[in-house]
One Martini backbone bead per residue (centre of mass of N, CA, C, O) as a GRO file, in nm:
protein
  237
    1THR     BB    1   5.326  -8.045   1.494
    2ALA     BB    2   5.609  -8.080   1.648
    3PHE     BB    3   5.776  -8.045   1.416
    4GLY     BB    4   5.709  -7.772   1.341
    5ALA     BB    5   5.714  -7.624   1.585
    6ALA     BB    6   6.037  -7.663   1.619
    7VAL     BB    7   6.096  -7.520   1.337
    8ILE     BB    8   5.978  -7.237   1.481
    9ALA     BB    9   6.150  -7.211   1.751
   10PHE     BB   10   6.432  -7.222   1.593
   11ASN     BB   11   6.381  -6.972   1.422
   12VAL     BB   12   6.333  -6.773   1.666
   13ILE     BB   13   6.625  -6.833   1.804
   14LEU     BB   14   6.784  -6.718   1.516
   15LYS     BB   15   6.630  -6.431   1.465
   16LYS     BB   16   6.655  -6.342   1.805
   17ALA     BB   17   6.941  -6.353   1.931
   18LYS     BB   18   6.977  -6.030   1.979
   19ILE     BB   19   6.662  -5.955   1.951
   20ARG     BB   20   6.432  -5.976   2.245
   21THR     BB   21   6.112  -5.983   2.299
   22ARG     BB   22   5.820  -6.046   2.461
   23PHE     BB   23   5.687  -6.179   2.209
   24ASP     BB   24   5.892  -6.373   2.163
   25ILE     BB   25   5.889  -6.513   2.417
   26PHE     BB   26   5.590  -6.608   2.434
   27TYR     BB   27   5.592  -6.758   2.147
   28GLY     BB   28   5.802  -6.964   2.216
   29LEU     BB   29   5.656  -7.083   2.455
   30LEU     BB   30   5.390  -7.157   2.292
   31VAL     BB   31   5.550  -7.364   2.111
   32CYS     BB   32   5.683  -7.540   2.331
   33SER     BB   33   5.413  -7.656   2.422
   34LEU     BB   34   5.280  -7.769   2.170
   35ILE     BB   35   5.500  -7.996   2.165
   36ILE     BB   36   5.407  -8.129   2.435
   37TRP     BB   37   5.141  -8.181   2.364
   38ALA     BB   38   5.208  -8.324   2.076
   39VAL     BB   39   5.362  -8.584   2.191
   40GLY     BB   40   5.152  -8.674   2.426
   41ARG     BB   41   4.933  -8.737   2.269
   42TYR     BB   42   5.071  -8.942   2.093
   43GLY     BB   43   5.152  -9.124   2.315
   44LEU     BB   44   4.882  -9.184   2.393
   45LEU     BB   45   4.764  -9.322   2.108
   46ILE     BB   46   4.980  -9.571   2.099
   47THR     BB   47   4.979  -9.679   2.396
   48ASN     BB   48   4.936 -10.026   2.562
   49GLN     BB   49   5.032  -9.882   2.827
   50TYR     BB   50   4.900  -9.789   3.116
   51ASN     BB   51   5.168  -9.620   3.246
   52LEU     BB   52   5.228  -9.490   2.969
   53ALA     BB   53   4.956  -9.339   2.954
   54LEU     BB   54   4.997  -9.164   3.227
   55PHE     BB   55   5.237  -9.018   3.138
   56TRP     BB   56   5.157  -8.884   2.879
   57VAL     BB   57   4.919  -8.733   2.987
   58HIS     BB   58   5.078  -8.552   3.208
   59LEU     BB   59   5.229  -8.424   2.968
   60LEU     BB   60   5.054  -8.287   2.814
   61TYR     BB   61   4.903  -8.115   3.044
   62PHE     BB   62   5.131  -7.905   3.035
   63GLY     BB   63   5.100  -7.819   2.755
   64SER     BB   64   4.778  -7.734   2.736
   65ILE     BB   65   4.815  -7.518   2.991
   66LEU     BB   66   5.036  -7.332   2.867
   67VAL     BB   67   4.895  -7.280   2.566
   68HIS     BB   68   4.669  -7.093   2.674
   69VAL     BB   69   4.814  -6.868   2.842
   70PHE     BB   70   5.012  -6.791   2.611
   71PHE     BB   71   4.835  -6.728   2.413
   72LEU     BB   72   4.672  -6.485   2.545
   73HIS     BB   73   4.941  -6.317   2.594
   74VAL     BB   74   5.036  -6.309   2.286
   75ILE     BB   75   4.770  -6.129   2.214
   76LEU     BB   76   4.801  -5.893   2.418
   77ILE     BB   77   5.075  -5.798   2.321
   78PHE     BB   78   5.002  -5.761   2.001
   79LEU     BB   79   4.746  -5.533   2.119
   80ASP     BB   80   4.881  -5.358   2.367
   81ILE     BB   81   4.706  -5.480   2.633
   82GLU     BB   82   4.839  -5.629   2.876
   83LYS     BB   83   4.838  -5.407   3.124
   84LYS     BB   84   4.534  -5.357   3.129
   85ARG     BB   85   4.508  -5.702   3.127
   86LYS     BB   86   4.631  -5.815   3.388
   87THR     BB   87   4.438  -5.957   3.588
   88ILE     BB   88   4.368  -6.173   3.379
   89LEU     BB   89   4.632  -6.304   3.372
   90ILE     BB   90   4.662  -6.349   3.681
   91ILE     BB   91   4.450  -6.551   3.674
   92PHE     BB   92   4.542  -6.769   3.486
   93TYR     BB   93   4.812  -6.816   3.607
   94ILE     BB   94   4.707  -6.951   3.887
   95ASN     BB   95   4.562  -7.146   3.768
   96ALA     BB   96   4.790  -7.295   3.610
   97ILE     BB   97   4.979  -7.333   3.855
   98PHE     BB   98   4.761  -7.518   3.998
   99LEU     BB   99   4.751  -7.752   3.767
  100LEU     BB  100   5.035  -7.827   3.765
  101ILE     BB  101   5.068  -7.910   4.052
  102LEU     BB  102   4.876  -8.124   4.029
  103ASN     BB  103   4.997  -8.291   3.776
  104SER     BB  104   5.273  -8.349   3.934
  105ILE     BB  105   5.193  -8.544   4.154
  106TYR     BB  106   5.228  -8.762   4.032
  107PHE     BB  107   5.554  -8.782   3.980
  108ILE     BB  108   5.576  -8.794   4.297
  109SER     BB  109   5.323  -9.008   4.394
  110GLY     BB  110   5.078  -9.118   4.203
  111SER     BB  111   4.867  -8.917   4.225
  112ASN     BB  112   4.528  -8.819   4.068
  113TYR     BB  113   4.378  -8.478   4.063
  114PHE     BB  114   4.334  -8.427   3.746
  115ILE     BB  115   4.379  -8.729   3.648
  116LYS     BB  116   4.194  -9.016   3.724
  117ASP     BB  117   4.262  -9.155   3.431
  118VAL     BB  118   4.299  -9.449   3.190
  119ILE     BB  119   4.068  -9.541   2.918
  120PRO     BB  120   3.867  -9.679   2.730
  121LYS     BB  121   3.775  -9.508   2.400
  122LEU     BB  122   3.669  -9.613   2.159
  123SER     BB  123   3.947  -9.618   1.935
  124PHE     BB  124   4.109  -9.623   2.205
  125ASN     BB  125   4.330  -9.748   2.462
  126TYR     BB  126   4.358  -9.457   2.558
  127TYR     BB  127   4.178  -9.221   2.812
  128GLU     BB  128   4.073  -8.969   2.969
  129GLU     BB  129   3.982  -8.899   3.317
  130PRO     BB  130   3.853  -8.693   3.496
  131ASN     BB  131   3.869  -8.471   3.748
  132ILE     BB  132   3.733  -8.211   3.940
  133PHE     BB  133   3.996  -8.012   3.840
  134TYR     BB  134   3.935  -8.015   3.531
  135ASN     BB  135   3.712  -7.795   3.522
  136LEU     BB  136   3.966  -7.549   3.527
  137HIS     BB  137   4.058  -7.640   3.231
  138LEU     BB  138   3.775  -7.563   3.093
  139ILE     BB  139   3.785  -7.278   3.079
  140ASN     BB  140   4.034  -7.247   2.900
  141TYR     BB  141   3.869  -7.359   2.646
  142ILE     BB  142   3.659  -7.158   2.652
  143PHE     BB  143   3.748  -6.856   2.768
  144ILE     BB  144   3.998  -6.789   2.596
  145PRO     BB  145   3.918  -6.789   2.292
  146PHE     BB  146   3.673  -6.585   2.324
  147TYR     BB  147   3.848  -6.352   2.461
  148ALA     BB  148   4.037  -6.316   2.210
  149LEU     BB  149   3.865  -6.287   1.989
  150PHE     BB  150   3.725  -6.016   2.108
  151GLU     BB  151   3.964  -5.848   2.106
  152MET     BB  152   4.048  -5.884   1.803
  153ILE     BB  153   3.786  -5.757   1.690
  154LEU     BB  154   3.786  -5.468   1.850
  155ALA     BB  155   4.080  -5.401   1.720
  156LEU     BB  156   3.994  -5.358   1.425
  157ARG     BB  157   3.864  -5.054   1.414
  158ASN     BB  158   4.172  -4.937   1.518
  159SER     BB  159   4.318  -5.017   1.259
  160THR     BB  160   4.544  -5.086   1.034
  161TYR     BB  161   4.524  -5.237   0.769
  162GLU     BB  162   4.740  -5.422   0.791
  163LYS     BB  163   4.670  -5.522   1.092
  164LYS     BB  164   4.399  -5.639   1.001
  165GLN     BB  165   4.521  -5.855   0.792
  166GLN     BB  166   4.673  -5.994   1.069
  167LEU     BB  167   4.422  -6.038   1.229
  168LYS     BB  168   4.247  -6.206   1.052
  169LEU     BB  169   4.458  -6.453   1.039
  170ILE     BB  170   4.456  -6.506   1.333
  171ILE     BB  171   4.158  -6.554   1.375
  172PHE     BB  172   4.147  -6.799   1.173
  173SER     BB  173   4.377  -6.943   1.360
  174SER     BB  174   4.209  -6.983   1.606
  175ILE     BB  175   3.959  -7.121   1.504
  176LEU     BB  176   4.121  -7.375   1.444
  177GLY     BB  177   4.233  -7.433   1.722
  178PHE     BB  178   3.977  -7.447   1.875
  179PHE     BB  179   3.858  -7.693   1.735
  180GLY     BB  180   4.097  -7.859   1.723
  181GLY     BB  181   4.170  -7.899   2.041
  182ASN     BB  182   3.837  -7.891   2.129
  183SER     BB  183   3.789  -8.237   2.039
  184VAL     BB  184   3.893  -8.366   2.299
  185VAL     BB  185   3.679  -8.291   2.520
  186PRO     BB  186   3.421  -8.479   2.502
  187LEU     BB  187   3.536  -8.749   2.545
  188VAL     BB  188   3.632  -8.687   2.841
  189TYR     BB  189   3.301  -8.662   2.895
  190ASN     BB  190   3.178  -8.925   2.739
  191ILE     BB  191   3.132  -8.792   2.460
  192ARG     BB  192   3.083  -8.980   2.150
  193ILE     BB  193   3.339  -8.804   1.996
  194GLU     BB  194   3.546  -8.780   1.771
  195PRO     BB  195   3.883  -8.601   1.724
  196PHE     BB  196   3.905  -8.519   1.407
  197LEU     BB  197   4.000  -8.182   1.432
  198LEU     BB  198   4.303  -8.230   1.499
  199ILE     BB  199   4.402  -8.149   1.193
  200LEU     BB  200   4.390  -7.841   1.233
  201VAL     BB  201   4.641  -7.748   1.392
  202PRO     BB  202   4.875  -7.739   1.180
  203PHE     BB  203   4.712  -7.496   1.059
  204HIS     BB  204   4.726  -7.308   1.306
  205LEU     BB  205   5.038  -7.263   1.302
  206LEU     BB  206   5.090  -7.162   1.042
  207THR     BB  207   4.900  -6.933   1.046
  208LEU     BB  208   5.044  -6.789   1.279
  209ALA     BB  209   5.301  -6.765   1.179
  210TYR     BB  210   5.244  -6.609   0.919
  211ALA     BB  211   5.113  -6.362   1.075
  212ILE     BB  212   5.365  -6.267   1.231
  213THR     BB  213   5.617  -6.273   1.002
  214LYS     BB  214   5.411  -6.159   0.765
  215HIS     BB  215   5.392  -5.796   0.745
  216HIS     BB  216   5.404  -5.777   0.400
  217LEU     BB  217   5.217  -6.046   0.308
  218PHE     BB  218   4.873  -5.997   0.228
  219ASN     BB  219   4.811  -6.182  -0.023
  220ILE     BB  220   4.601  -6.395  -0.085
  221LYS     BB  221   4.713  -6.584  -0.285
  222THR     BB  222   4.961  -6.650  -0.138
  223ILE     BB  223   4.837  -6.781   0.078
  224ALA     BB  224   4.667  -7.004  -0.061
  225THR     BB  225   4.923  -7.142  -0.172
  226GLU     BB  226   5.042  -7.216   0.091
  227LEU     BB  227   4.830  -7.366   0.217
  228LEU     BB  228   4.819  -7.582  -0.019
  229THR     BB  229   5.114  -7.681   0.011
  230PHE     BB  230   5.087  -7.788   0.296
  231ALA     BB  231   4.833  -7.997   0.233
  232ILE     BB  232   5.011  -8.163   0.022
  233TRP     BB  233   5.243  -8.227   0.237
  234ILE     BB  234   5.052  -8.390   0.438
  235ALA     BB  235   4.919  -8.567   0.254
  236VAL     BB  236   5.168  -8.731   0.177
  237LEU     BB  237   5.254  -8.790   0.479
   0.00000   0.00000   0.00000
């Protein structure tokens, strides 16, 4: 996921070096946040040292917090309702800034106000234990995907054929990301479910990038072929 996101981010920078829109900027920030999340989660999964686990878990939540708010911002810009939903954006940016500050305190003083601890859970050497303020991030996990889906489904009614096809693919991609990324949450709250659906996150990344960049290539057979090729590539790796 981190590698794929890095390729996409590099591609966005190269292609939009001279003409950069607000959408390009926030999409680039979304992808960079996804890199931070993926690297941090991977580091947490493989380490067997407690202090390193604390470092990785706080790093990954920098990405996780930003992924949610940038995803919402990207969708609202894409739907051209950013200004109409300004209040909602402000609320979630304030929430994100507050959570980022709490998460950053660990690197300054070693205090854990956001993630209480990392402990062994199921097959993992270390997995995060939430502090009380983590519940504010749980709102991001639940509300943002559903709200973004609601806005996209609402926009389908008044969209052109091409925009509808694009929106359908973004909705599909969002559902993949919702189930994939949110699969880590039950175990955070000690519900003994392995986050197997994390495997969906690379497919979310691919389909979102495809939907955003391929404005005129919505032949379903072409999409299916490219997704199958990507799946085979992942399986080989």
